[in-house]
Amino acid sequence: MSLTHHATAPEGRGSAGGSGPSGSGGTPRQGTVLPRATTVHKIGGGLLDPRVLWKSLPSAFRKLDPRVQYHNPVMFVVEAGSVLTTYSAIAHPSAFAAAITVWLWLTVVFANLAEAVAEGRGRAQADTLRRTKRETVARRLLGWESGQQSPREEEVPGTSLRLGDHVVAEAGQVIPGDGDVVEGVASVDESAITGESAPVIRESGGDRSAVTGGTRVLSDRIVVKITSKPGETFIDRMIALVEGAKRQRTPNEIALNILLASLTIVFLLAVVTLQPMAFYSGAPQSLVILVALVVALIPTTIGALLSAIGIAGMDRLVQQNVLAMSGRAVEAAGDVNTLLLDKTGTITIGNRQASEFLPVPGVGAAELADAAQLSSMADYTPEGRSIAVLAKDQYGLLERNEGELRGAQFVAFSAQTRMSGVDLAGGRQVRKGAASAVRDWIRRCGGNPAAGLGAMVDAISAAGGTPLVVAERTGGTARALGVIHLKDIVKQGIAERFGEMRTMGIRTVMITGDNPLTAKAIADESGVDDFLAEATPEDKMELIKKEQQGGRLVAMTGDGTNDAPALAQADVGVAMNTGTMAAKEAGNMVDLDSNPTKLIQIVEIGKQLLITRGALTTFSIANDVAKYFAMLPAMFASVFPGLSRLNIMALHSPQSAITSAIIFNALIIIALIPLALRGVRYRPSSASALLRRNLWIYGIGGLIIPFIGIKLIDLIVMNIPGFGG
Amino acid sequence: MSPALAGWLQVGLLLVALGVCWRPLGDYIARVVTSASHWRAERGLYRVMGVDPAADQQWGAYLRSMLAFSAISVLFLYGMLRLQHYLLLSLGMPDVPPALAWNTAASFTTNTNWQNYSGESTLGYLVQMSGLAVQNFLSAAVGIAVAVALVRGFIRSRTGTLGNFWVDLTRVTIRVLLPLAIIGGLVLAAGGVVDNFTSPHTISTLTGGHQAMVGGPVASQEVIKEMGNNGGGFFNANSAHPFENPSPFTNLFEIFLILVIPFALTRTFGAMVKDKRQGYALLAIMAILWLASVAGVTFFEAQHAGQAAQAAHAAMEGKEVRFGIPGSSLFAASTTVTSTGAVNSFHDSFTPFGGGIVLFNMMMGEVVPGGVGAGLYGILILAIITVFVGGLMVGRTPEYIGKKIRPAEMKYAALYILTTPAIVLFFAALSIALSGPRASILNPGPHGLTEIMYAFTSMANNNGSAFAGLTTATTWYNTTGGIAMLLGRFAPQIFALALAGSLARQQAVPASAGTMPTHRLLFVGMVIGVILIIVGLTFFPALALGPFAEGLH
C-alpha cells in the first residue's frame, strides 16, 4: 500500500464510500483471521512417498561423480572411503568387508538422494511454470505514443521483444512479457504464477501497473511497456529459483560447512594416527575397519542433509507463494530484529468499518441509521456494506434492495463530488460522504449544517476514526442528520501474534500515513511495539537506516515505486506481486499473494531453516558417542580384554558391532530426510525455551537413540552367517 | 581429623582464597588494560623500545609485534644457553648443547617450560634468573595480552584495532605480574622456600656418600613459575623438591598461585564486556571441570590396588609423604588444567585412570581455567563453537557478546580447535611409528603409549609437565618437541588474533529475547558438553589404548 493514500484518508476516496475497480484490485486474499504458524509447517506431508524416492534415484547416482560430490566435503570423504573398501573387499573378500562396502556406498547414495528429493520437488514446480511459458505471439506497437488512437502494429514472437517495446494485449490474449501497463485497465488471470484463480485488476499509472509475462488478459485492452529482456523474465527467474539452478551457499551454511569440514579433518587425523598406536599395541586394524571408523565419526548425518535442508527451506517459502531471490534473504529473515508492518492489510483489515451512528441534536439515532442505510444501498465498497450491517445489527433495519424503491435514482461516488446517495421518487434526497463535501452540498441546497456537526466530526477525527456526514433534503432545504464513525478494525489475533514476536525478540513497528493520534489509537489496540505516523517513503528509509546502524536487521513489505529504495535498503524486502516492477526489482522477495501479513511467516520460515540445521548438527555430533562405544571395543577387545567392558550395548561380535554402527549411520540419513525437508517443529517462543527444547530432543536424543538403534540392528545382523563371531 | 577430611578442607580453603581474590584481581587487571594513563616508568620503557603507546594496532600489526617479540625471545634465550659458559654465575656449567638449547628456548618462550634437563646440574644462576625467569614473566604477559586483544574484538565495533601489544605487555608485566610476584615470593620465602646465591654445599649422607646441595634464587623464581603458569622448576624434582615446596602450606599456596590469575581473568572479561554475568558463566565452566578433575584424580589415587598401595592405603608411589594423596592430587589436577606443568608428584606413577585424567585435563586444550591468558582465549573460542551450534537451534545467525559468528569467525575458531589435537596426534603417532623414538619408552604396553601421548599433549598444549618414564632428552624429542611447542603456542594465537580482528570490524548486534542467552546454567552445561565431546571424540581411541587398556581388567 502506498502511504500517500492514507495521508489524506479522512477526505480521500478510500474512506468516503467510493467504489470502482481500484477498490477491489488490491489484495485478493485478506482474511480477518491470521493463518497460524502451524499451517505453514504442515506443508510437505507425505514426503517419503516411495515413488518420489524412486524417481530421484537416478539423480542420486549421477551425483556420485567425484566432480559433483566434491562440493560436499563430508560425503566426499565417505565416497573416497567407499572406493578404498571396495578395493579391499575385492582383494580380500569376506562377508564383513562386502557388507561394510555396500553400506558405505549406500551412505553416499542416501545423502545424494536427500538432495535429489529436495531438488525434485522444486523441479516439479519448475515444470508447471514452464508449461505456462509457451511460445507467445506479441502484438508489438510501432512508434507508440500515449493517447494514440490506432497505432500500427506487427506480430512478432514473444521471445524477440526488447526492453522498452510496447505491446498490446486484449481479452483472451496472453501477455507476452513482463512490463508495466501504460494505457488502459484490464482484469488479468494470474493463476499461472500465483495459483489464485480470482482475476486481478491491472491499470496504467499507480501501484498496480505491473504485469507478468505468461498471464492472461480476461477483459478489456491494455498497452504494456516491456521491462525485461528475453530469458530474464519473472517466470524465467522463478524457474531458476525453484530448480535451485543458481543456488548459492548462504553465509550460515558456509560457516557450518567450515565447522563440519574441520571436524572431518580432526576425526580423519584421529583415525589415521590410530593405526601406528594400534600397531604398537599389537592390534593393527584392517583398512575396512579404519574406513568404517572414519565414516562413523565424521558428521555424515548433517553433511548428508545440509543442502537438502537449504533447498527445502527455499521450497517452503515457494509453497507459501513467496519467491526469495536468494537464500541469503531467507536466512536474514530468521535474524530480523525489526519488522516494519504496513497498517492496512497487516494490522487492520483492508478497509474501515462503520462502528457508530452519531445523530445531531433533534434527530433520532434510528432516523440517522435509516438514512445512512438508504444512502449506502448502491455503495458496494466494504465501507458501504459495513454501514448497512451496522444499521441492521443496531436498529434492526433490514437491508433494502435497489429494486424495492421504485423510481429511485442512485448517485454513485465520484472523486469530484466525494459523495454518494440516492434520490427517491418522492423528491427526498439522501447524501453521505466526506464532511466538507456534504457540508457544501447542504449549503448549496439552502440549508445550514447543524451547529454541533463540526465538533462531532473533529472528535471522530481526533480519535483516529473517519467521519462520514449524512444529510437529507426534503422539500427545498437540506439538513444534516448526523455522522457515521468509520473505524479501522484491527485484525483478530494480531495482538497475540505481536506478543509472540516479542518473545522471539522481534520488535514490530507499524507504518501508517495516519496522523499520530489515529496511529497511536490503532497501535495501542493492536499491541504493536512502535509506530511511524504520517510516514513518507523518506521517513521509512530513515527508520530502516537508523535501525541498521544499531546493528538490527529490518524486514518490510512494499509495493509502490516510491517504496523501492526502502525495499532495497531493508535486509528483507518483500515486494507485493501486485506492486510495480520497480518494487519487485528492489526487494529480495516477492509475495505472489500480495499479503502483507506474510512477512511474519517469512520470519518463521527463516528461523525454522536455521533451527533445522542446528538441530541436525547437534544430533549428528551426539551420535558419535554411541558409535565409539560400539566400535572401539570391537576393534581392541581382542588384545585388551578389559576394553570389552566398554561394550555396554553387549553387541554380539566385533563384525556385527561395526557393521551395525555403519548401517545405523546410513539408515539415520534416510530416516531424517522427511525432517530435513519439512523442517523441525517450530513454535514462536523465547530463545531460552527454544534452546532447552531442541537441546533435549536433538542433543540428549542424539546421545541415546543410536545406542538403541545400533543394538536393534545388531540383533538382526548377528544372525547373518559371517557375523556371528 | 582423617586425611580425606583434611584434603577436602584444603580444597575448601583454596576455594575461599580464590573466591576472595577473584573480583578485586579481575577488576584490577581490567583497569590495567583499559586505563588511558601511563606510568612514568612505562613511558621510559616505551621510549627505549621506540613505541608510540597511543597508537592502536590492527590485528595484523598486533600479531606481528607479538611474533617478533617472541622470536627475539627465543633467539636471545637460545644464545644465552649456548653461551652459558661465558656468563656470570654460571657455576662452571658448560654450554647447553644445540638441540636441548632449542628445546629449552622454545619451551620457556611458549610458556610451556618443558624441561629436558635438570636445572641444578645444567644451568647457572644467571641463566635461570635473567633467561628463564624473565621469560616466565614475559610469556605469561604475552598470553594475557592476546586474551585481552580477543576481548577487545568483542567490545569494539567497526574498527580493526585491538590495542597496542607493547603497552599491554608492559602494563601486565609491571602492574600485575611484578607486584604479585614480589608479594608471593615473600610469602614463599617465609614459608621456607630457599632464596640465596650460595655455592653448592657438599654434605655427607647417612650412607657415607657425598651430595652437592644446590641452593639458589629459588623463591623469586618459584612464585612466577606457578603464578605465570610456567612450571619450569629450579630443580629437576620441581615442586616435589623440599627447597621449592617445603611444606603443606607452601604446597597449597603454590596451587593458589597457579589458579588465581586464570580464574580472575574471567572477571576481567566480564568487566571489559560490561556484562559480569558472562564472566560468571565462564568461571562456572572452568570451576566445574577443575573440581571434577580434582575429585576424579583424588578418587583414583586413594584406591589401593596392588601390594605396595595396599600397605600404604593409597597409591603413594611417586608422591611426597608431606603432601599425601589430597595434596598431590589437588596439585596434579590444578597444574594440568592450567598450563603450568609444575609437579609435586610423579604423574607416571599415578593409577591408570588418575594419570588418564591429568592427561585428559591437558587434552581439553588448557581452558579450565587454562594458562594465564591462554585459558581465557581458549574458552572464548570454545564458547564461540558452542554458540554456533546452539545459536542455530534458536533460529538466528549465532551471536556471542553481540558479535555474529559468520564464516570468517568460524574459520578462525575451527582452525584454532583443530591445531593442537593435530600437532599432538601427528607427533605422537610419528614417535610411535619410528623405532628410534619408540625406544625411549620406559614401560612397555599401554602405559608406554600413555607416556608418549602425555609428552606431546603436554608440549603442544604448552603445559610442560612431564609424565616421566619417557626418555625425552634425545635429539628427536628435543627437536620435535620444540616444533610442537612453538606451533601449539603461536598457531592458536594467530587464529585468536585474526578472530579478534574480524570481530572488531563487525557492528555489534543488540541482544533481544531472540538472542541465545550465554550467561545461564544451560549454556554452562552446553560448553562443558562441547569440550568433553569434542576432546573425547578426538582422543578417545588414544585414551582407549592407553589409560583404558591399562586400567580396565
GROMACS .gro file of C-alpha atoms in nm, chain A residues 371-577:
model
  207
  371ALA     CA    1  -3.090   0.749   0.610
  372ALA     CA    2  -2.738   0.608   0.628
  373GLN     CA    3  -2.862   0.274   0.507
  374LEU     CA    4  -3.057   0.433   0.223
  375SER     CA    5  -2.756   0.629   0.109
  376SER     CA    6  -2.536   0.319   0.111
  377MET     CA    7  -2.767   0.095  -0.089
  378ALA     CA    8  -2.575   0.127  -0.408
  379ASP     CA    9  -2.239   0.151  -0.236
  380TYR     CA   10  -2.078  -0.190  -0.263
  381THR     CA   11  -1.747  -0.093  -0.110
  382PRO     CA   12  -1.665  -0.267   0.220
  383GLU     CA   13  -1.725   0.064   0.398
  384GLY     CA   14  -2.072   0.094   0.242
  385ARG     CA   15  -2.156  -0.266   0.331
  386SER     CA   16  -2.041  -0.213   0.687
  387ILE     CA   17  -2.288   0.076   0.725
  388ALA     CA   18  -2.575  -0.149   0.619
  389VAL     CA   19  -2.459  -0.420   0.856
  390LEU     CA   20  -2.436  -0.178   1.148
  391ALA     CA   21  -2.784  -0.040   1.076
  392LYS     CA   22  -2.921  -0.392   1.074
  393ASP     CA   23  -2.738  -0.501   1.388
  394GLN     CA   24  -2.813  -0.196   1.600
  395TYR     CA   25  -3.155  -0.084   1.478
  396GLY     CA   26  -3.294  -0.395   1.320
  397LEU     CA   27  -3.322  -0.224   0.982
  398LEU     CA   28  -3.350  -0.491   0.719
  399GLU     CA   29  -3.144  -0.437   0.411
  400ARG     CA   30  -3.339  -0.298   0.123
  401ASN     CA   31  -3.276  -0.393  -0.233
  402GLU     CA   32  -3.236  -0.144  -0.509
  403GLY     CA   33  -3.547  -0.283  -0.672
  404GLU     CA   34  -3.761  -0.214  -0.368
  405LEU     CA   35  -3.755   0.156  -0.420
  406ARG     CA   36  -3.947   0.234  -0.731
  407GLY     CA   37  -3.814   0.524  -0.928
  408ALA     CA   38  -3.518   0.581  -0.707
  409GLN     CA   39  -3.207   0.726  -0.865
  410PHE     CA   40  -2.876   0.622  -0.719
  411VAL     CA   41  -2.590   0.865  -0.710
  412ALA     CA   42  -2.256   0.690  -0.737
  413PHE     CA   43  -1.944   0.812  -0.566
  414SER     CA   44  -1.709   1.022  -0.771
  415ALA     CA   45  -1.378   1.172  -0.691
  416GLN     CA   46  -1.514   1.516  -0.773
  417THR     CA   47  -1.828   1.508  -0.556
  418ARG     CA   48  -1.684   1.274  -0.289
  419MET     CA   49  -2.041   1.177  -0.206
  420SER     CA   50  -2.282   0.901  -0.285
  421GLY     CA   51  -2.652   0.870  -0.217
  422VAL     CA   52  -3.000   0.827  -0.358
  423ASP     CA   53  -3.280   1.043  -0.498
  424LEU     CA   54  -3.610   0.884  -0.401
  425ALA     CA   55  -3.922   0.902  -0.605
  426GLY     CA   56  -4.092   1.136  -0.359
  427GLY     CA   57  -3.825   1.401  -0.409
  428ARG     CA   58  -3.633   1.312  -0.096
  429GLN     CA   59  -3.258   1.317  -0.149
  430VAL     CA   60  -3.013   1.145   0.085
  431ARG     CA   61  -2.640   1.202   0.069
  432LYS     CA   62  -2.345   1.058   0.253
  433GLY     CA   63  -1.982   1.150   0.213
  434ALA     CA   64  -1.676   1.336   0.327
  435ALA     CA   65  -1.762   1.604   0.582
  436SER     CA   66  -1.658   1.903   0.376
  437ALA     CA   67  -1.830   1.776   0.064
  438VAL     CA   68  -2.160   1.710   0.238
  439ARG     CA   69  -2.149   2.045   0.416
  440ASP     CA   70  -2.101   2.217   0.083
  441TRP     CA   71  -2.395   2.024  -0.056
  442ILE     CA   72  -2.616   2.132   0.236
  443ARG     CA   73  -2.521   2.494   0.181
  444ARG     CA   74  -2.584   2.466  -0.192
  445CYS     CA   75  -2.930   2.332  -0.113
  446GLY     CA   76  -3.002   2.632   0.104
  447GLY     CA   77  -2.957   2.457   0.437
  448ASN     CA   78  -2.727   2.515   0.727
  449PRO     CA   79  -2.507   2.246   0.872
  450ALA     CA   80  -2.615   2.188   1.231
  451ALA     CA   81  -2.416   2.370   1.497
  452GLY     CA   82  -2.277   2.061   1.671
  453LEU     CA   83  -2.175   1.888   1.349
  454GLY     CA   84  -1.829   2.039   1.325
  455ALA     CA   85  -1.741   1.935   1.679
  456MET     CA   86  -1.862   1.578   1.620
  457VAL     CA   87  -1.659   1.547   1.302
  458ASP     CA   88  -1.348   1.677   1.476
  459ALA     CA   89  -1.394   1.443   1.771
  460ILE     CA   90  -1.408   1.139   1.545
  461SER     CA   91  -1.101   1.251   1.352
  462ALA     CA   92  -0.918   1.310   1.676
  463ALA     CA   93  -0.999   0.960   1.797
  464GLY     CA   94  -0.844   0.816   1.485
  465GLY     CA   95  -1.167   0.746   1.301
  466THR     CA   96  -1.310   0.871   0.974
  467PRO     CA   97  -1.631   1.075   0.991
  468LEU     CA   98  -1.889   1.044   0.715
  469VAL     CA   99  -2.166   1.303   0.727
  470VAL     CA  100  -2.523   1.200   0.635
  471ALA     CA  101  -2.764   1.465   0.509
  472GLU     CA  102  -3.110   1.471   0.353
  473ARG     CA  103  -3.314   1.714   0.151
  474THR     CA  104  -3.688   1.705   0.182
  475GLY     CA  105  -3.879   1.985   0.023
  476GLY     CA  106  -3.643   2.269  -0.051
  477THR     CA  107  -3.370   2.279   0.207
  478ALA     CA  108  -3.117   2.023   0.314
  479ARG     CA  109  -3.018   1.940   0.670
  480ALA     CA  110  -2.751   1.728   0.834
  481LEU     CA  111  -2.873   1.419   1.016
  482GLY     CA  112  -2.555   1.308   1.181
  483VAL     CA  113  -2.222   1.142   1.143
  484ILE     CA  114  -2.116   0.784   1.079
  485HIS     CA  115  -1.800   0.683   1.264
  486LEU     CA  116  -1.582   0.474   1.037
  487LYS     CA  117  -1.312   0.294   1.223
  488ASP     CA  118  -1.006   0.084   1.143
  489ILE     CA  119  -1.074  -0.270   1.251
  490VAL     CA  120  -0.774  -0.441   1.397
  491LYS     CA  121  -0.738  -0.796   1.276
  492GLN     CA  122  -0.834  -1.070   1.515
  493GLY     CA  123  -0.543  -1.239   1.684
  494ILE     CA  124  -0.291  -0.977   1.578
  495ALA     CA  125  -0.214  -0.870   1.935
  496GLU     CA  126  -0.130  -1.229   2.023
  497ARG     CA  127   0.089  -1.251   1.718
  498PHE     CA  128   0.279  -0.941   1.821
  499GLY     CA  129   0.319  -1.091   2.167
  500GLU     CA  130   0.480  -1.395   2.007
  501MET     CA  131   0.707  -1.170   1.808
  502ARG     CA  132   0.814  -1.001   2.129
  503THR     CA  133   0.903  -1.331   2.290
  504MET     CA  134   1.105  -1.410   1.978
  505GLY     CA  135   1.288  -1.081   2.032
  506ILE     CA  136   1.139  -0.908   1.730
  507ARG     CA  137   1.018  -0.551   1.754
  508THR     CA  138   0.718  -0.460   1.542
  509VAL     CA  139   0.677  -0.112   1.402
  510MET     CA  140   0.353  -0.004   1.237
  511ILE     CA  141   0.391   0.221   0.937
  512THR     CA  142   0.094   0.438   0.856
  513GLY     CA  143   0.005   0.756   0.675
  514ASP     CA  144  -0.244   0.840   0.950
  515ASN     CA  145  -0.190   1.125   1.189
  516PRO     CA  146  -0.008   1.040   1.512
  517LEU     CA  147  -0.331   1.037   1.714
  518THR     CA  148  -0.500   0.784   1.491
  519ALA     CA  149  -0.183   0.583   1.467
  520LYS     CA  150  -0.148   0.572   1.844
  521ALA     CA  151  -0.505   0.454   1.890
  522ILE     CA  152  -0.451   0.165   1.649
  523ALA     CA  153  -0.106   0.089   1.787
  524ASP     CA  154  -0.249   0.062   2.138
  525GLU     CA  155  -0.530  -0.162   2.027
  526SER     CA  156  -0.314  -0.394   1.819
  527GLY     CA  157  -0.029  -0.419   2.068
  528VAL     CA  158   0.235  -0.322   1.814
  529ASP     CA  159   0.560  -0.210   1.979
  530ASP     CA  160   0.600   0.118   1.799
  531PHE     CA  161   0.454   0.318   1.514
  532LEU     CA  162   0.561   0.563   1.249
  533ALA     CA  163   0.278   0.805   1.172
  534GLU     CA  164   0.236   1.027   0.868
  535ALA     CA  165   0.507   0.818   0.717
  536THR     CA  166   0.660   0.921   0.390
  537PRO     CA  167   0.890   0.688   0.198
  538GLU     CA  168   1.178   0.904   0.319
  539ASP     CA  169   1.073   0.857   0.683
  540LYS     CA  170   1.060   0.485   0.627
  541MET     CA  171   1.406   0.486   0.472
  542GLU     CA  172   1.542   0.686   0.761
  543LEU     CA  173   1.389   0.449   1.013
  544ILE     CA  174   1.544   0.150   0.837
  545LYS     CA  175   1.886   0.313   0.832
  546LYS     CA  176   1.861   0.408   1.198
  547GLU     CA  177   1.773   0.052   1.296
  548GLN     CA  178   2.054  -0.088   1.084
  549GLN     CA  179   2.305   0.148   1.238
  550GLY     CA  180   2.212   0.000   1.573
  551GLY     CA  181   2.305  -0.342   1.435
  552ARG     CA  182   1.949  -0.453   1.381
  553LEU     CA  183   1.815  -0.631   1.077
  554VAL     CA  184   1.498  -0.489   0.926
  555ALA     CA  185   1.224  -0.655   0.726
  556MET     CA  186   0.947  -0.472   0.543
  557THR     CA  187   0.690  -0.506   0.271
  558GLY     CA  188   0.616  -0.261  -0.003
  559ASP     CA  189   0.457  -0.234  -0.342
  560GLY     CA  190   0.486   0.118  -0.474
  561THR     CA  191   0.764   0.259  -0.683
  562ASN     CA  192   0.833   0.502  -0.401
  563ASP     CA  193   0.888   0.202  -0.171
  564ALA     CA  194   1.168   0.072  -0.393
  565PRO     CA  195   1.461   0.246  -0.220
  566ALA     CA  196   1.343   0.130   0.123
  567LEU     CA  197   1.286  -0.224  -0.006
  568ALA     CA  198   1.639  -0.227  -0.138
  569GLN     CA  199   1.780  -0.091   0.187
  570ALA     CA  200   1.593  -0.334   0.414
  571ASP     CA  201   1.764  -0.664   0.492
  572VAL     CA  202   1.447  -0.845   0.396
  573GLY     CA  203   1.234  -0.655   0.149
  574VAL     CA  204   0.917  -0.831   0.045
  575ALA     CA  205   0.756  -0.680  -0.265
  576MET     CA  206   0.391  -0.741  -0.331
  577ASN     CA  207   0.324  -0.912  -0.661
   0.00000   0.00000   0.00000
